[in-house]
Coordinates of C-alpha atoms in Angstrom, one line a residue:
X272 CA 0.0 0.0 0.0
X273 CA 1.3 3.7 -1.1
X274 CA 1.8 6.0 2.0
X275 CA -1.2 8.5 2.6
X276 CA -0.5 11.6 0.5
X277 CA 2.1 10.3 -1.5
X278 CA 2.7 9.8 -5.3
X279 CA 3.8 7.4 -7.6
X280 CA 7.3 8.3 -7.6
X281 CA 7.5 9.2 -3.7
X282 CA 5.4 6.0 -2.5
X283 CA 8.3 4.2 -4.9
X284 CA 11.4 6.1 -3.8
X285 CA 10.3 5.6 -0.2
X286 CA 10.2 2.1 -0.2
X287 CA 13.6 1.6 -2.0
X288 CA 15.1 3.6 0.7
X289 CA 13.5 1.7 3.2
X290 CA 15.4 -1.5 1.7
X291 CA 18.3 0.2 2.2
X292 CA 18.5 0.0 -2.0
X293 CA 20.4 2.6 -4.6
X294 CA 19.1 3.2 -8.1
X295 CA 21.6 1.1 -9.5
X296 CA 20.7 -2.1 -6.8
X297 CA 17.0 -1.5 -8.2
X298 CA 18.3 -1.3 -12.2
X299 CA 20.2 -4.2 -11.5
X300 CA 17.4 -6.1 -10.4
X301 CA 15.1 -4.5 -13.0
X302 CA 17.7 -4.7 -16.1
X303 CA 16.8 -1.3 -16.6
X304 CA 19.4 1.7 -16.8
X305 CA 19.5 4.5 -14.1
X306 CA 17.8 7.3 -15.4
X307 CA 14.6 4.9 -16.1
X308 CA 14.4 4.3 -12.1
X309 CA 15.1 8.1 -11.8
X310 CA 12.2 8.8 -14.7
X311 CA 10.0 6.3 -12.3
X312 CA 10.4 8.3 -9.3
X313 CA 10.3 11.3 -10.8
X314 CA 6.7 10.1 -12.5
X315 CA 8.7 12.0 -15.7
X316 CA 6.6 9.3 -17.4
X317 CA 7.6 10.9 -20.8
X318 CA 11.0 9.3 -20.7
X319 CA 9.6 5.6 -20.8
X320 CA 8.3 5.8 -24.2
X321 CA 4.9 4.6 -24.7
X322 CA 2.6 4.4 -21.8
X323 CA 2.4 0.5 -21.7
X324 CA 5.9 0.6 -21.6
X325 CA 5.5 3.5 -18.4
X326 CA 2.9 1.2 -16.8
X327 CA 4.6 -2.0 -17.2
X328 CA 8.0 -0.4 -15.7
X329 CA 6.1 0.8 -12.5
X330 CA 4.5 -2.8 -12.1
X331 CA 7.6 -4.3 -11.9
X332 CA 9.1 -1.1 -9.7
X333 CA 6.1 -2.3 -7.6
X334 CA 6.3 -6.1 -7.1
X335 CA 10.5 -5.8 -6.3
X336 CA 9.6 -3.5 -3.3
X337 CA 6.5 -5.6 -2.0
X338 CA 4.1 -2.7 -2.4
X339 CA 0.7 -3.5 -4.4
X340 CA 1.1 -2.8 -7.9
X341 CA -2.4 -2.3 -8.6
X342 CA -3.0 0.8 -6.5
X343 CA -0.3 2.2 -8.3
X344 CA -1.5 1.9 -11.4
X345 CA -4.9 2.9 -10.4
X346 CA -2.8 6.7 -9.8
X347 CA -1.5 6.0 -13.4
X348 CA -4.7 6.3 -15.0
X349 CA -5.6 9.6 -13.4
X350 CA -2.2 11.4 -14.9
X351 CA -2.3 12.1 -18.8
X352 CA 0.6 10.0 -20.0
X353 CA 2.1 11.3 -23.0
X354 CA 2.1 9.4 -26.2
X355 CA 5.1 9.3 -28.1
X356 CA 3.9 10.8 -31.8
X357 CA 4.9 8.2 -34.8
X358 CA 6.4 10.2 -37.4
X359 CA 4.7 9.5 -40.8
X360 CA 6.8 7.3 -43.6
X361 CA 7.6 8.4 -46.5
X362 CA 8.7 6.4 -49.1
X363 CA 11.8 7.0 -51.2
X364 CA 12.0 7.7 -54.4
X365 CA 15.5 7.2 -55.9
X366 CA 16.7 10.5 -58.2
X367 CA 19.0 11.8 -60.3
X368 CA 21.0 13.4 -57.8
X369 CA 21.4 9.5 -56.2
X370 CA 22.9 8.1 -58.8
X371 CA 25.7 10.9 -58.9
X372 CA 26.5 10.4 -55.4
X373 CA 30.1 9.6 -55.2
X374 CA 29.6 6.8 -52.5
X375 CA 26.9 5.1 -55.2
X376 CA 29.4 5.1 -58.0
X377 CA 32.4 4.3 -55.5
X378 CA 30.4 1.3 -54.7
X379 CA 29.6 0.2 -57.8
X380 CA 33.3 0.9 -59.2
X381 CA 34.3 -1.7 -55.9
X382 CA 32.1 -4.6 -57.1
X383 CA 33.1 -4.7 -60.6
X384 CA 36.7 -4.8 -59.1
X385 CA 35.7 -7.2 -57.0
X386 CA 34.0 -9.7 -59.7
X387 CA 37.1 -8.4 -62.8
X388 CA 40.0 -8.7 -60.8
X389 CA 39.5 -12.7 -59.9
X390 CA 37.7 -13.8 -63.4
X391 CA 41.0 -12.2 -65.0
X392 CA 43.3 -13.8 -62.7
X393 CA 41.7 -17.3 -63.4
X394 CA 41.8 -16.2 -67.3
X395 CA 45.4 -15.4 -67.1
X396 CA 46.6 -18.9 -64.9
X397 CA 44.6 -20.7 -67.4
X398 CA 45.6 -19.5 -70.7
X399 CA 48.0 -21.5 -72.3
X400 CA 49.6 -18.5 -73.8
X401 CA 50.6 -17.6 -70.4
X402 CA 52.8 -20.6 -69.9
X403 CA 55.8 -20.1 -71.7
X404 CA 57.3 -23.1 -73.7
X405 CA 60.1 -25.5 -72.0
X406 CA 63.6 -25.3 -73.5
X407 CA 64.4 -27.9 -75.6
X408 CA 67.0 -29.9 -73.3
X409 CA 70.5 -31.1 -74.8
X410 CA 71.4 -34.7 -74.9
X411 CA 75.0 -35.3 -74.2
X412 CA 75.8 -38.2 -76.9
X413 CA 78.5 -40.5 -75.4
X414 CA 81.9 -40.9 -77.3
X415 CA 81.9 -43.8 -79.7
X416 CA 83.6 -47.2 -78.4
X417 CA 87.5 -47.7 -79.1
X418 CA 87.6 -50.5 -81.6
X419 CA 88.4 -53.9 -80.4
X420 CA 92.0 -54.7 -80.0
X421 CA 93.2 -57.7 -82.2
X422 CA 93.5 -61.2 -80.5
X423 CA 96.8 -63.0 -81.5
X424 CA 97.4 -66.8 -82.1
X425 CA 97.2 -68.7 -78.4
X426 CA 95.6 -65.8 -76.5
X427 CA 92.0 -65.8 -75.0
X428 CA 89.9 -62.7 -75.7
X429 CA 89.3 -60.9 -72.4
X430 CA 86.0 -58.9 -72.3
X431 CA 85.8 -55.2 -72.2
X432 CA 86.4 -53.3 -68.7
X433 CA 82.7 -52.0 -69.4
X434 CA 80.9 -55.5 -70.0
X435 CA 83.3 -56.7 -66.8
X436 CA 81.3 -54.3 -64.7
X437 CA 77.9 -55.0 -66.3
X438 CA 78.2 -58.4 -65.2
X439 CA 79.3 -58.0 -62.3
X440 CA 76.7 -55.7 -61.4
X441 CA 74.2 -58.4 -62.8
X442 CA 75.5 -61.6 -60.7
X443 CA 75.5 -59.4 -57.9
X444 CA 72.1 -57.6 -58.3
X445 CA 69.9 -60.3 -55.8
X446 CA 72.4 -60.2 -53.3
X447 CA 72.9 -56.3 -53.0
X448 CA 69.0 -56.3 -53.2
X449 CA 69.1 -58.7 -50.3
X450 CA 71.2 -57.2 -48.0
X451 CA 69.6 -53.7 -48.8
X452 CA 66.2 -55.5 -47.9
X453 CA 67.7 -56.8 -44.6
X454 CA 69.1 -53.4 -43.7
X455 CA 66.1 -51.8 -44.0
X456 CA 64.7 -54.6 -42.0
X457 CA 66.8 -54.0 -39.2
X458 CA 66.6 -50.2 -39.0
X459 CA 64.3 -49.3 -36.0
X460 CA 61.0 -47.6 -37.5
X461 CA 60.6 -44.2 -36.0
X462 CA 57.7 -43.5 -33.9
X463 CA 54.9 -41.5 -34.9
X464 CA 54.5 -39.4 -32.0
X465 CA 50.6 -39.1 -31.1
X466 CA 48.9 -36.4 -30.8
X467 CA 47.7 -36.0 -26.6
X468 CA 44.1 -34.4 -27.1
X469 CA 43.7 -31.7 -24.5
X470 CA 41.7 -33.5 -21.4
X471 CA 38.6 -31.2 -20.6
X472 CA 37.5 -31.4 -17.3
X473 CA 33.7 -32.3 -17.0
X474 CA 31.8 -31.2 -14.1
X475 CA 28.0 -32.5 -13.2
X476 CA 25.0 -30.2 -13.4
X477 CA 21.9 -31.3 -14.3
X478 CA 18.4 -29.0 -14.7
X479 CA 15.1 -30.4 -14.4
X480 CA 12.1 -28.3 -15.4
X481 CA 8.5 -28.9 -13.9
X482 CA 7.4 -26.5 -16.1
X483 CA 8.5 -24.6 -19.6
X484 CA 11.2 -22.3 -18.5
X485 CA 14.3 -20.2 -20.4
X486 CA 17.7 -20.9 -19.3
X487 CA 21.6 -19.9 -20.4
X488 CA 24.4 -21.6 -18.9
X489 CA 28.3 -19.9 -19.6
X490 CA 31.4 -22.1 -18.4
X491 CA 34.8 -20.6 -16.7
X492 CA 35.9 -19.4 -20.1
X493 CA 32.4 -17.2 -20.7
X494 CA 31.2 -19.7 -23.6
X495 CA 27.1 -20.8 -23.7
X496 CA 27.1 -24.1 -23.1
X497 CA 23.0 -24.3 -23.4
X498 CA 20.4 -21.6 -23.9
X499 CA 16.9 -21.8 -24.6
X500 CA 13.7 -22.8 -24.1
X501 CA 13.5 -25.6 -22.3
X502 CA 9.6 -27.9 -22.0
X503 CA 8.3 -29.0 -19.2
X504 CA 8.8 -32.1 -17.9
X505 CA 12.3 -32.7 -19.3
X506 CA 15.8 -32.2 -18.3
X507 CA 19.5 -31.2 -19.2
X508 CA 22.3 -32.4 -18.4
X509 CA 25.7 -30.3 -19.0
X510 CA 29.6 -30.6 -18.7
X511 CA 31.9 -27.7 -18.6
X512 CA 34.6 -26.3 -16.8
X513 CA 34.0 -24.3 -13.7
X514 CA 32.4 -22.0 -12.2
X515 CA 29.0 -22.0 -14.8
X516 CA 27.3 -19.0 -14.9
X517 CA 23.6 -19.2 -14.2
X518 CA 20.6 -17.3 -15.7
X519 CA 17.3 -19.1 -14.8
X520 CA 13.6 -17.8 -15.6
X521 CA 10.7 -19.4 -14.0
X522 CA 12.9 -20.2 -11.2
X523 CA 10.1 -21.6 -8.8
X524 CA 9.8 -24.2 -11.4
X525 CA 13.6 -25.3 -12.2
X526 CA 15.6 -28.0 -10.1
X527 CA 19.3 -27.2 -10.2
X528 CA 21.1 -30.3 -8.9
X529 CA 24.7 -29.4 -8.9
X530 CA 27.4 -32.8 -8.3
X531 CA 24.6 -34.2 -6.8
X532 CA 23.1 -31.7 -4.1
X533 CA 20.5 -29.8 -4.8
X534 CA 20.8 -25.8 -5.4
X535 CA 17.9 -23.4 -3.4
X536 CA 17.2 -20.9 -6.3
X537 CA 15.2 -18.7 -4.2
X538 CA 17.9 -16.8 -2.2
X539 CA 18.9 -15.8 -6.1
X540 CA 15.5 -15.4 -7.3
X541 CA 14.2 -11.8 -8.0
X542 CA 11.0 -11.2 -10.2
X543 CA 10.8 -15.0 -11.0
X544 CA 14.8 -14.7 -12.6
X545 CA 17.6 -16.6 -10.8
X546 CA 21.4 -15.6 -11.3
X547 CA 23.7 -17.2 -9.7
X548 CA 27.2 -18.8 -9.9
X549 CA 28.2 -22.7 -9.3
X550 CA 32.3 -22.6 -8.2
X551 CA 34.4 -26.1 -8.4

């Protein structure tokens, strides 16, 4: 109930200080920015925007400080609130004097860049004009062979140093395969070293809903791990690293069981919105 003889914004104001509040405790609570609680107390209504917006602002003003909302906005419809005027729309109608504008034709000048610059690029890497003919290479053509030197009565012909080699090479071909296969054999084969994937540490938190209820969840590292709308009758479970960062509408509703024990949301709660923090 509003004190006798008070206003909107006085009956407000009074019971904030009574809490023991500032502006910014009640904009906290509120999500709303310090000169909209000081437009509130102020009943500078005109600085809300559109009445509904004024009326639904003072109904929440009034259920965070306990006081009845409903006499408050009973006052409400007593004051002339002011409606914010929609200016008319006019539609546009491109001219002349658009197409000259020097941003227009800078920005068309940067798109046919943009689509000339690659198609010639690709023309240019695929022509085959662009790739110039290999030099012919020169094949060094061996001396010729000394002629054969003449084999005299008694004497056995002895083969040429170069066929001597051949054969050699050719009786001893398996063998030098052999023992090049058994070395390779025998040489340790390196280890590949594997890769250690990065151990995340898990953590249990699980969130039952007994009815439909939004919820976002952050990690230690500030990433959403879950948001959204969540049905009732269902649940979520969700690893992370720690602390998570809590943000839980229809609170009354929502079961946060955290490494097993259960987590009172009320002590968080303010207008049906928890917010809270889970540490290791």
């Amino acid at each position: 109930m509003s004190e006798e003889g008070l206003g909107i914004g006085a009956t407000l104001r009074a019971a904030r200080e009574e809490k023991g509040w500032t502006i910014q405790d009640v904009g906290i609570r509120l999500r709303l920015m310090a000169r909209q609680i000081e437009a509130i107390e102020a009943e500078d209504f005109s600085r809300l925007g559109q009445p509904v917006f004024a009326r639904g602002f003072v109904r929440n003003y009034a259920k965070l400080l306990g006081l009845d909302p409903n006499e408050l906005l009973e006052q409400m419809t007593r004051v002339k609130l002011p409606t914010v005027r929609e200016t008319e729309s006019v539609p546009f109608t491109p001219s002349q004097e658009f197409w000259k504008s020097p941003w227009v034709l800078g920005g068309i000048a940067a798109v046919v860049l943009a689509v000339a610059i690659p198609l010639g690029l690709y023309w240019w890497l695929t022509s085959d004009a662009a790739v110039p003919a290999p030099a012919a290479v020169e094949q060094s053509v061996p001396p010729p062979a000394p002629p054969p030197a003449p084999v005299l009565a008694g004497q056995t012909a002895l083969p040429a140093p170069e066929q001597s080699v051949a054969a050699a090479a050719q009786a001893g071909e398996p063998q030098a395969q052999a023992a090049e296969t058994q070395g390779a054999a025998a040489q340790p084969v390196a280890a590949q070293p594997q890769a250690n994937a990065a151990s995340v540490p898990t953590t249990d938190l699980r969130l039952q809903f007994d009815d439909i209820s939004w919820v976002q969840v952050r990690d230690s590292s500030g990433r959403i791990v879950h948001t959204g709308l969540n049905p009732a009758g269902t649940a979520v479970d969700i690893e992370g690293e720690a602390p998570f960062y809590l943000v839980v509408g229809n609170a009354a509703k929502v079961q946060v069981l955290y490494k097993g024990r259960a987590i009172d949301l009320k002590p968080y709660t303010s207008v049906d919105v928890a917010r809270l923090t889970l540490n290791p």
